[in-house]
Amino acid sequence: MRAARHRALSSGHGGDLSASNHEFQTDPVFYRASTYTPPSSVPEEKARSRKSFWEEAATTIAGACTNCLAPRQSEIREGHVKSSEDAHDVSTSSISRISSVSSTSTSQTKSWQDQFSFQEVCLATSNFSEQNKIGKGNFGTVYKAKLRDGSIIAVKRAKKNMFDRHLSAEFRSEIQILSKVEHLNLVKFLGHLEHQDERLILVEYISNGTLREHLDGSRGEPLEFSQRLNIAIDIAHAVAYLHGYTDNPIIHRDIKSSNILLTDQLRAKVSDFGFARLAPYDTEATHISTMVKGTVGYVDPDYLNTNHLTERSDVYSFGVLLVELITGRRPVERNRGRQQRLSTEWALRKCREGDVVVVMDPRMRRTSAAVAAVERVMALAAECAAPERAARPAMRRCAEVLWSVRRDFQQEQQRAAGAVAGAGAGTRRRDGSTATYGSSCMEQ
């Protein structure tokens, strides 16, 4: 049954991670590093009129964001929509199977207690000093730790009030999920430690902060469109892997810019699996029934209204993230005027009106190649945010479309550069010097 699910999800390309090298080379989603350029046979997105679709998508997103801002049954804390208890999560097909998966013993995961003690972690983090604090999330606080051998890791320290005699649902879920996955665009799990009332998750250290910090301008130089596109492809690869190439699908449930870490080379890594859920083993199951968790602005409106969680809920969040990458804005910006407060709705409306350039982050160069590529990325974002979840593309399809956008964007850049070089060569003066037209030609 599990093998059948692999075949269905892989669309004939082979879903087993033990696939041949040929499959890794020809499948952009299977290929774990996004540096490979797929063959030209990658399907092009179909050209079609999107006006009615843009309108429907924008209307739905507006309603969803309104519901998130004023939920009836869910509680919002620190920007998160979450329930106080998630113990009643069930599959529509088999309660017992999901229960057995959720209760998997954490002893099966790698425990670093065999390698060094809690006291050594305290030493590595300078007793969890403020100086080593690098982040804060749903689960607790993240610290930078320098080990005895000089290597650096990140330590996620749980909030102590989250525990009684047993691990919290978030802690149990995160170590369970992280121990099952391995992908270049996912933060690598190193192990976990438990000591009295302390609960720690140890993961690889990513030095360049979060995507949100870069979009806010608090880290590094402004991101160019090509860099944002590469980041989007990395994220698409990671989520496609979670949905299609693990033992059974994993739904992240909190895809957002602050959960995307960037390396010094601006490679993206998806982090924070505290809200993640394993989809059922039963291939006939269509969703998981669970209380709503997630972040305002990113939550699938269908999930919000029905409590039915599917892989397409992550696709919706990815669509919002694409808009965020293009605009640089957070999904909800309360300090803006009423028409622009809900960024996704505003951006989709502007694209529907033909004002694609207006939605582009002003820090990006508006070359003709970039504008054309942004149009296609925003069209994909609208598909991901489709009102009906069945109309949303699979993450594998999102990766293929973004590969196609990047290929065409790079080719157009090369043509433009060649045209400038040719024009420069044609203006050689009598003294042998060359007159150049400057960079303005590239901005037309």
CSV table of C-alpha atoms in Angstrom, one decimal:
chain,number,residue,atom,x,y,z
A,1,MET,CA,0.0,0.0,0.0
A,2,ARG,CA,2.9,2.4,0.9
A,3,ALA,CA,4.6,1.5,-2.4
A,4,ALA,CA,1.4,2.3,-4.3
A,5,ARG,CA,1.3,5.7,-2.7
A,6,HIS,CA,4.9,6.3,-3.8
A,7,ARG,CA,4.0,5.4,-7.4
A,8,ALA,CA,1.0,7.7,-7.4
A,9,LEU,CA,2.9,10.6,-5.9
A,10,SER,CA,5.9,10.3,-8.2
A,11,SER,CA,3.8,10.5,-11.4
A,12,GLY,CA,5.8,7.8,-13.0
A,13,HIS,CA,9.3,9.2,-12.2
A,14,GLY,CA,10.0,6.8,-9.3
A,15,GLY,CA,9.2,7.7,-5.7
A,16,ASP,CA,11.7,5.6,-3.8
A,17,LEU,CA,14.7,7.4,-2.4
A,18,SER,CA,16.8,4.4,-3.5
A,19,ALA,CA,16.0,5.3,-7.2
A,20,SER,CA,18.8,5.2,-9.8
A,21,ASN,CA,21.2,8.0,-10.4
A,22,HIS,CA,19.4,8.6,-13.7
A,23,GLU,CA,16.2,9.5,-11.9
A,24,PHE,CA,18.0,11.9,-9.6
A,25,GLN,CA,19.5,13.6,-12.6
A,26,THR,CA,16.3,14.0,-14.6
A,27,ASP,CA,13.9,14.8,-11.8
A,28,PRO,CA,14.3,18.4,-10.4
A,29,VAL,CA,12.4,17.6,-7.3
A,30,PHE,CA,14.3,14.3,-6.5
A,31,TYR,CA,17.6,16.1,-7.1
A,32,ARG,CA,18.4,17.3,-3.6
A,33,ALA,CA,20.5,20.4,-4.6
A,34,SER,CA,18.8,23.0,-6.7
A,35,THR,CA,21.9,23.7,-8.8
A,36,TYR,CA,21.0,21.2,-11.5
A,37,THR,CA,19.2,22.5,-14.6
A,38,PRO,CA,16.6,20.1,-15.8
A,39,PRO,CA,16.2,19.1,-19.5
A,40,SER,CA,14.2,21.3,-21.8
A,41,SER,CA,11.4,18.8,-21.6
A,42,VAL,CA,10.2,20.2,-18.3
A,43,PRO,CA,6.5,21.0,-19.0
A,44,GLU,CA,5.7,24.6,-19.7
A,45,GLU,CA,2.8,26.1,-17.8
A,46,LYS,CA,-0.3,26.4,-19.9
A,47,ALA,CA,-1.2,29.8,-21.3
A,48,ARG,CA,-4.7,30.8,-20.3
A,49,SER,CA,-6.8,33.8,-19.2
A,50,ARG,CA,-6.6,34.3,-15.5
A,51,LYS,CA,-8.8,37.3,-14.9
A,52,SER,CA,-11.7,35.4,-13.2
A,53,PHE,CA,-9.3,33.3,-11.3
A,54,TRP,CA,-7.3,36.3,-10.0
A,55,GLU,CA,-10.6,37.8,-8.8
A,56,GLU,CA,-11.8,34.6,-7.1
A,57,ALA,CA,-8.4,34.0,-5.4
A,58,ALA,CA,-8.2,37.5,-4.1
A,59,THR,CA,-11.7,37.4,-2.7
A,60,THR,CA,-11.0,34.1,-0.9
A,61,ILE,CA,-7.7,35.3,0.5
A,62,ALA,CA,-9.3,38.5,1.8
A,63,GLY,CA,-12.0,36.4,3.6
A,64,ALA,CA,-9.4,34.0,5.0
A,65,CYS,CA,-7.2,36.8,6.4
A,66,THR,CA,-10.3,38.4,7.9
A,67,ASN,CA,-11.2,35.1,9.6
A,68,CYS,CA,-7.6,34.7,10.8
A,69,LEU,CA,-7.7,38.2,12.3
A,70,ALA,CA,-11.0,37.5,14.1
A,71,PRO,CA,-11.2,33.8,14.7
A,72,ARG,CA,-14.3,32.3,16.5
A,73,GLN,CA,-12.9,29.2,18.0
A,74,SER,CA,-9.1,29.4,17.7
A,75,GLU,CA,-6.8,31.5,19.8
A,76,ILE,CA,-4.2,33.8,18.4
A,77,ARG,CA,-0.9,34.2,20.3
A,78,GLU,CA,2.2,35.9,18.9
A,79,GLY,CA,0.8,35.8,15.4
A,80,HIS,CA,-0.1,32.1,15.5
A,81,VAL,CA,-3.5,30.5,15.1
A,82,LYS,CA,-3.4,27.5,17.4
A,83,SER,CA,-5.6,25.4,19.6
A,84,SER,CA,-4.8,24.6,23.3
A,85,GLU,CA,-4.9,20.9,22.6
A,86,ASP,CA,-4.1,18.8,19.6
A,87,ALA,CA,-4.8,15.4,21.1
A,88,HIS,CA,-7.9,14.7,19.0
A,89,ASP,CA,-6.1,14.7,15.6
A,90,VAL,CA,-7.5,11.8,13.6
A,91,SER,CA,-7.3,10.5,10.1
A,92,THR,CA,-10.6,10.1,8.2
A,93,SER,CA,-9.6,6.5,7.5
A,94,SER,CA,-8.0,5.0,10.6
A,95,ILE,CA,-7.7,6.5,14.1
A,96,SER,CA,-5.6,3.6,15.4
A,97,ARG,CA,-2.9,4.0,12.7
A,98,ILE,CA,-2.4,7.7,13.2
A,99,SER,CA,-2.3,7.1,17.0
A,100,SER,CA,0.4,4.5,16.6
A,101,VAL,CA,2.4,6.9,14.4
A,102,SER,CA,2.0,9.8,16.8
A,103,SER,CA,3.0,7.8,19.8
A,104,THR,CA,6.2,6.5,18.3
A,105,SER,CA,8.8,6.3,21.0
A,106,THR,CA,11.3,9.1,20.9
A,107,SER,CA,14.0,6.6,21.9
A,108,GLN,CA,14.1,5.6,18.2
A,109,THR,CA,15.6,8.9,17.4
A,110,LYS,CA,19.3,9.7,17.9
A,111,SER,CA,20.0,10.8,21.5
A,112,TRP,CA,23.1,12.8,22.1
A,113,GLN,CA,23.1,11.8,25.7
A,114,ASP,CA,25.4,9.0,24.6
A,115,GLN,CA,27.9,11.6,23.3
A,116,PHE,CA,27.9,14.4,25.9
A,117,SER,CA,25.9,15.6,28.8
A,118,PHE,CA,23.4,18.4,29.4
A,119,GLN,CA,26.2,20.2,31.4
A,120,GLU,CA,28.3,20.2,28.2
A,121,VAL,CA,25.5,21.8,26.3
A,122,CYS,CA,25.3,24.5,29.0
A,123,LEU,CA,29.0,25.1,28.6
A,124,ALA,CA,28.7,25.2,24.8
A,125,THR,CA,26.0,27.9,25.0
A,126,SER,CA,27.6,29.8,27.9
A,127,ASN,CA,24.7,28.6,30.1
A,128,PHE,CA,22.1,29.7,27.5
A,129,SER,CA,23.3,33.3,27.6
A,130,GLU,CA,21.6,36.1,25.9
A,131,GLN,CA,24.7,36.6,23.7
A,132,ASN,CA,24.2,33.2,22.2
A,133,LYS,CA,20.4,33.6,21.6
A,134,ILE,CA,19.7,33.5,17.9
A,135,GLY,CA,16.0,33.1,17.7
A,136,LYS,CA,12.7,32.3,19.3
A,137,GLY,CA,9.8,30.2,18.0
A,138,ASN,CA,6.7,28.2,18.9
A,139,PHE,CA,8.8,25.6,20.7
A,140,GLY,CA,11.1,27.8,22.7
A,141,THR,CA,14.4,29.7,22.3
A,142,VAL,CA,17.2,28.8,19.9
A,143,TYR,CA,20.8,29.2,20.9
A,144,LYS,CA,24.2,29.0,19.2
A,145,ALA,CA,26.4,26.4,20.7
A,146,LYS,CA,30.2,25.9,20.2
A,147,LEU,CA,31.2,22.3,20.9
A,148,ARG,CA,34.5,21.1,22.3
A,149,ASP,CA,35.8,20.2,18.8
A,150,GLY,CA,35.1,23.7,17.6
A,151,SER,CA,32.0,22.9,15.5
A,152,ILE,CA,28.9,25.0,15.9
A,153,ILE,CA,25.3,23.7,16.2
A,154,ALA,CA,21.9,25.2,17.1
A,155,VAL,CA,20.2,24.2,20.3
A,156,LYS,CA,16.4,24.6,20.6
A,157,ARG,CA,15.5,24.9,24.3
A,158,ALA,CA,11.8,24.2,25.1
A,159,LYS,CA,9.8,26.4,27.3
A,160,LYS,CA,9.7,24.8,30.7
A,161,ASN,CA,6.0,25.4,31.2
A,162,MET,CA,5.3,23.3,28.2
A,163,PHE,CA,6.0,20.1,30.1
A,164,ASP,CA,4.5,18.0,32.9
A,165,ARG,CA,5.5,14.4,33.0
A,166,HIS,CA,5.5,13.9,29.3
A,167,LEU,CA,6.9,15.7,26.2
A,168,SER,CA,4.7,18.3,24.7
A,169,ALA,CA,2.9,17.6,21.4
A,170,GLU,CA,5.2,20.0,19.6
A,171,PHE,CA,8.4,18.6,21.0
A,172,ARG,CA,7.3,15.0,20.3
A,173,SER,CA,6.2,15.9,16.8
A,174,GLU,CA,9.3,17.8,15.9
A,175,ILE,CA,11.8,15.1,16.9
A,176,GLN,CA,9.6,12.4,15.3
A,177,ILE,CA,9.4,14.3,12.0
A,178,LEU,CA,13.0,15.5,11.9
A,179,SER,CA,14.3,12.0,12.5
A,180,LYS,CA,12.5,10.8,9.4
A,181,VAL,CA,13.7,13.3,6.9
A,182,GLU,CA,17.0,14.2,5.1
A,183,HIS,CA,17.2,16.8,2.3
A,184,LEU,CA,19.6,19.6,1.5
A,185,ASN,CA,16.8,22.1,1.8
A,186,LEU,CA,15.7,20.9,5.3
A,187,VAL,CA,17.5,21.8,8.5
A,188,LYS,CA,19.5,18.8,9.5
A,189,PHE,CA,18.4,17.0,12.7
A,190,LEU,CA,21.4,16.1,15.0
A,191,GLY,CA,19.6,14.7,18.0
A,192,HIS,CA,17.8,15.5,21.2
A,193,LEU,CA,18.5,15.7,24.9
A,194,GLU,CA,16.3,15.4,28.0
A,195,HIS,CA,17.5,16.3,31.4
A,196,GLN,CA,15.1,16.7,34.3
A,197,ASP,CA,12.7,19.4,33.1
A,198,GLU,CA,14.9,20.5,30.2
A,199,ARG,CA,14.1,19.4,26.7
A,200,LEU,CA,16.5,20.2,23.9
A,201,ILE,CA,16.5,19.6,20.1
A,202,LEU,CA,19.9,19.8,18.4
A,203,VAL,CA,20.1,20.8,14.7
A,204,GLU,CA,22.6,22.2,12.3
A,205,TYR,CA,23.5,25.9,12.6
A,206,ILE,CA,22.5,28.1,9.7
A,207,SER,CA,24.5,31.3,9.9
A,208,ASN,CA,22.7,33.8,7.8
A,209,GLY,CA,19.4,34.3,9.6
A,210,THR,CA,15.9,34.0,8.3
A,211,LEU,CA,14.3,34.9,5.0
A,212,ARG,CA,12.1,37.4,6.8
A,213,GLU,CA,15.1,39.2,8.2
A,214,HIS,CA,16.5,39.5,4.7
A,215,LEU,CA,13.2,40.8,3.3
A,216,ASP,CA,13.0,43.3,6.2
A,217,GLY,CA,16.5,44.6,5.3
A,218,SER,CA,17.9,43.8,8.7
A,219,ARG,CA,20.4,41.3,7.2
A,220,GLY,CA,22.6,41.5,4.2
A,221,GLU,CA,22.1,43.3,0.9
A,222,PRO,CA,18.7,43.6,-0.7
A,223,LEU,CA,17.8,40.4,-2.5
A,224,GLU,CA,17.7,40.5,-6.3
A,225,PHE,CA,14.9,38.7,-8.2
A,226,SER,CA,17.2,35.9,-9.3
A,227,GLN,CA,18.2,35.2,-5.6
A,228,ARG,CA,14.5,35.2,-4.6
A,229,LEU,CA,13.7,32.8,-7.4
A,230,ASN,CA,16.4,30.5,-6.3
A,231,ILE,CA,15.1,30.6,-2.7
A,232,ALA,CA,11.6,29.8,-3.9
A,233,ILE,CA,12.9,26.8,-5.8
A,234,ASP,CA,14.8,25.5,-2.8
A,235,ILE,CA,11.6,25.8,-0.6
A,236,ALA,CA,9.5,24.1,-3.3
A,237,HIS,CA,12.0,21.2,-3.4
A,238,ALA,CA,11.9,20.8,0.3
A,239,VAL,CA,8.1,20.8,0.6
A,240,ALA,CA,7.7,18.5,-2.4
A,241,TYR,CA,10.1,16.1,-0.7
A,242,LEU,CA,8.0,16.1,2.5
A,243,HIS,CA,4.8,15.5,0.5
A,244,GLY,CA,6.0,12.9,-1.9
A,245,TYR,CA,9.2,11.1,-1.1
A,246,THR,CA,9.1,10.2,2.6
A,247,ASP,CA,7.6,6.9,3.9
A,248,ASN,CA,4.3,8.7,4.1
A,249,PRO,CA,3.5,12.4,3.4
A,250,ILE,CA,4.5,15.0,5.9
A,251,ILE,CA,2.5,18.2,6.2
A,252,HIS,CA,4.6,21.0,7.6
A,253,ARG,CA,1.6,23.3,8.5
A,254,ASP,CA,3.7,26.4,9.1
A,255,ILE,CA,5.5,27.3,5.9
A,256,LYS,CA,6.4,31.0,6.3
A,257,SER,CA,9.4,33.3,5.8
A,258,SER,CA,10.5,33.3,9.4
A,259,ASN,CA,10.8,29.5,9.2
A,260,ILE,CA,13.1,29.6,6.2
A,261,LEU,CA,16.8,29.8,7.1
A,262,LEU,CA,19.4,31.0,4.6
A,263,THR,CA,23.0,29.9,4.3
A,264,ASP,CA,25.9,32.3,3.5
A,265,GLN,CA,25.3,31.3,-0.2
A,266,LEU,CA,21.6,32.2,0.2
A,267,ARG,CA,20.5,28.5,-0.1
A,268,ALA,CA,17.2,28.1,1.7
A,269,LYS,CA,16.5,25.5,4.4
A,270,VAL,CA,13.0,24.8,5.9
A,271,SER,CA,12.9,24.6,9.7
A,272,ASP,CA,10.6,24.4,12.7
A,273,PHE,CA,8.5,21.2,12.5
A,274,GLY,CA,6.6,21.7,15.7
A,275,PHE,CA,3.3,21.9,13.9
A,276,ALA,CA,4.1,19.2,11.4
A,277,ARG,CA,1.8,16.1,11.0
A,278,LEU,CA,2.3,12.8,9.3
A,279,ALA,CA,-0.4,12.0,6.8
A,280,PRO,CA,-2.1,8.6,7.2
A,281,TYR,CA,-0.6,5.4,5.8
A,282,ASP,CA,-3.9,4.6,4.2
A,283,THR,CA,-3.8,5.7,0.6
A,284,GLU,CA,-7.5,6.2,0.5
A,285,ALA,CA,-7.5,8.8,3.3
A,286,THR,CA,-8.0,12.3,1.9
A,287,HIS,CA,-7.2,14.5,5.0
A,288,ILE,CA,-6.4,14.7,8.7
A,289,SER,CA,-9.0,16.2,11.0
A,290,THR,CA,-7.2,18.4,13.4
A,291,MET,CA,-7.6,21.7,15.3
A,292,VAL,CA,-6.2,24.7,13.4
A,293,LYS,CA,-2.6,25.6,13.9
A,294,GLY,CA,-0.4,28.0,11.8
A,295,THR,CA,0.4,31.6,11.4
A,296,VAL,CA,-2.0,34.4,10.5
A,297,GLY,CA,-2.0,35.2,6.8
A,298,TYR,CA,-0.5,31.8,5.8
A,299,VAL,CA,-3.3,29.5,6.9
A,300,ASP,CA,-5.3,27.7,4.3
A,301,PRO,CA,-8.9,29.1,4.5
A,302,ASP,CA,-10.3,25.6,3.7
A,303,TYR,CA,-8.4,24.2,6.6
A,304,LEU,CA,-9.5,27.1,8.8
A,305,ASN,CA,-13.1,26.5,8.0
A,306,THR,CA,-13.3,22.7,8.0
A,307,ASN,CA,-10.3,21.6,10.2
A,308,HIS,CA,-9.4,19.3,7.3
A,309,LEU,CA,-5.6,19.3,6.8
A,310,THR,CA,-4.0,18.1,3.6
A,311,GLU,CA,-0.8,18.6,1.6
A,312,ARG,CA,-2.6,21.3,-0.3
A,313,SER,CA,-2.7,23.4,2.9
A,314,ASP,CA,1.1,23.7,2.6
A,315,VAL,CA,0.6,24.7,-1.0
A,316,TYR,CA,-1.6,27.6,0.0
A,317,SER,CA,1.0,28.8,2.5
A,318,PHE,CA,3.7,28.5,-0.3
A,319,GLY,CA,1.6,30.7,-2.5
A,320,VAL,CA,1.5,33.4,0.2
A,321,LEU,CA,5.2,33.0,0.6
A,322,LEU,CA,5.8,33.5,-3.2
A,323,VAL,CA,3.9,36.8,-2.9
A,324,GLU,CA,6.0,37.7,0.1
A,325,LEU,CA,9.2,37.0,-1.9
A,326,ILE,CA,8.1,39.3,-4.7
A,327,THR,CA,6.6,42.1,-2.7
A,328,GLY,CA,9.0,42.0,0.3
A,329,ARG,CA,5.9,42.6,2.5
A,330,ARG,CA,4.6,40.5,5.4
A,331,PRO,CA,1.2,38.8,4.7
A,332,VAL,CA,-0.5,41.2,7.1
A,333,GLU,CA,0.8,44.7,7.6
A,334,ARG,CA,-1.4,46.6,10.0
A,335,ASN,CA,0.4,49.9,9.6
A,336,ARG,CA,-0.7,50.2,6.0
A,337,GLY,CA,-3.9,51.7,4.6
A,338,ARG,CA,-7.0,49.5,4.4
A,339,GLN,CA,-6.5,48.6,0.8
A,340,GLN,CA,-3.0,47.4,1.3
A,341,ARG,CA,-3.2,45.8,4.8
A,342,LEU,CA,-3.7,42.3,3.5
A,343,SER,CA,-0.6,42.0,1.2
A,344,THR,CA,-1.6,38.9,-0.7
A,345,GLU,CA,-5.0,40.2,-1.5
A,346,TRP,CA,-3.5,43.6,-2.6
A,347,ALA,CA,-0.8,42.0,-4.7
A,348,LEU,CA,-3.3,39.7,-6.5
A,349,ARG,CA,-5.6,42.6,-7.2
A,350,LYS,CA,-2.8,44.7,-8.7
A,351,CYS,CA,-1.7,41.8,-10.9
A,352,ARG,CA,-5.3,41.3,-12.0
A,353,GLU,CA,-5.3,45.0,-13.0
A,354,GLY,CA,-2.0,44.6,-14.9
A,355,ASP,CA,0.1,46.5,-12.4
A,356,VAL,CA,2.7,43.8,-11.9
A,357,VAL,CA,5.6,46.3,-11.5
A,358,VAL,CA,3.8,48.0,-8.7
A,359,VAL,CA,3.8,44.8,-6.5
A,360,MET,CA,7.6,44.3,-7.0
A,361,ASP,CA,9.8,45.0,-4.0
A,362,PRO,CA,11.3,48.5,-4.9
A,363,ARG,CA,14.7,47.1,-4.0
A,364,MET,CA,14.6,44.7,-7.0
A,365,ARG,CA,15.8,45.9,-10.4
A,366,ARG,CA,12.9,46.1,-12.8
A,367,THR,CA,14.4,44.7,-16.0
A,368,SER,CA,12.1,43.4,-18.7
A,369,ALA,CA,13.3,39.9,-18.0
A,370,ALA,CA,12.5,40.3,-14.3
A,371,VAL,CA,9.1,41.8,-14.9
A,372,ALA,CA,8.1,38.9,-17.3
A,373,ALA,CA,9.3,36.3,-14.8
A,374,VAL,CA,7.5,38.0,-11.9
A,375,GLU,CA,4.3,37.8,-13.9
A,376,ARG,CA,4.7,34.0,-14.1
A,377,VAL,CA,5.6,33.7,-10.4
A,378,MET,CA,2.6,35.7,-9.4
A,379,ALA,CA,0.4,33.6,-11.6
A,380,LEU,CA,1.7,30.5,-9.8
A,381,ALA,CA,1.1,32.1,-6.5
A,382,ALA,CA,-2.6,32.7,-7.5
A,383,GLU,CA,-2.9,29.0,-8.4
A,384,CYS,CA,-1.5,28.0,-5.1
A,385,ALA,CA,-3.9,30.3,-3.3
A,386,ALA,CA,-6.9,29.0,-5.3
A,387,PRO,CA,-10.2,29.0,-3.3
A,388,GLU,CA,-10.8,25.3,-3.9
A,389,ARG,CA,-7.9,23.2,-2.6
A,390,ALA,CA,-8.4,20.6,-5.4
A,391,ALA,CA,-7.5,23.4,-7.9
A,392,ARG,CA,-4.1,24.0,-6.3
A,393,PRO,CA,-1.1,22.5,-7.9
A,394,ALA,CA,1.0,19.8,-6.2
A,395,MET,CA,4.3,21.1,-4.8
A,396,ARG,CA,6.1,19.0,-7.5
A,397,ARG,CA,4.3,21.0,-10.1
A,398,CYS,CA,5.3,24.2,-8.4
A,399,ALA,CA,8.9,23.2,-8.5
A,400,GLU,CA,8.7,22.4,-12.2
A,401,VAL,CA,7.0,25.8,-13.0
A,402,LEU,CA,9.7,27.7,-11.1
A,403,TRP,CA,12.5,25.7,-12.8
A,404,SER,CA,10.9,26.8,-16.1
A,405,VAL,CA,10.7,30.4,-15.0
A,406,ARG,CA,14.3,30.5,-14.0
A,407,ARG,CA,15.5,28.9,-17.2
A,408,ASP,CA,13.7,31.4,-19.3
A,409,PHE,CA,14.8,34.3,-17.1
A,410,GLN,CA,18.4,33.3,-17.4
A,411,GLN,CA,18.1,32.9,-21.2
A,412,GLU,CA,16.5,36.4,-21.5
A,413,GLN,CA,19.3,37.9,-19.4
A,414,GLN,CA,21.9,36.3,-21.6
A,415,ARG,CA,20.2,37.7,-24.7
A,416,ALA,CA,20.0,41.2,-23.2
A,417,ALA,CA,23.6,41.1,-22.2
A,418,GLY,CA,24.6,39.9,-25.7
A,419,ALA,CA,22.6,42.8,-27.2
A,420,VAL,CA,24.4,45.3,-25.0
A,421,ALA,CA,27.8,43.8,-25.8
A,422,GLY,CA,27.0,43.9,-29.5
A,423,ALA,CA,25.9,47.5,-29.4
A,424,GLY,CA,29.1,48.4,-27.6
A,425,ALA,CA,31.2,46.7,-30.2
A,426,GLY,CA,29.5,48.6,-32.9
A,427,THR,CA,30.4,52.0,-31.5
A,428,ARG,CA,34.2,51.7,-31.6
A,429,ARG,CA,35.7,55.1,-32.2
A,430,ARG,CA,38.5,55.9,-34.6
A,431,ASP,CA,41.1,55.9,-31.8
A,432,GLY,CA,40.2,52.3,-31.0
A,433,SER,CA,38.3,53.0,-27.8
A,434,THR,CA,34.7,51.8,-27.3
A,435,ALA,CA,31.7,53.8,-26.3
A,436,THR,CA,29.4,52.0,-24.0
A,437,TYR,CA,25.7,52.6,-23.3
A,438,GLY,CA,25.9,52.0,-19.5
A,439,SER,CA,23.6,49.8,-17.5
A,440,SER,CA,20.5,51.7,-18.4
A,441,CYS,CA,20.0,49.4,-21.4
A,442,MET,CA,19.5,46.5,-19.1
A,443,GLU,CA,16.8,48.4,-17.3
A,444,GLN,CA,14.6,48.9,-20.3
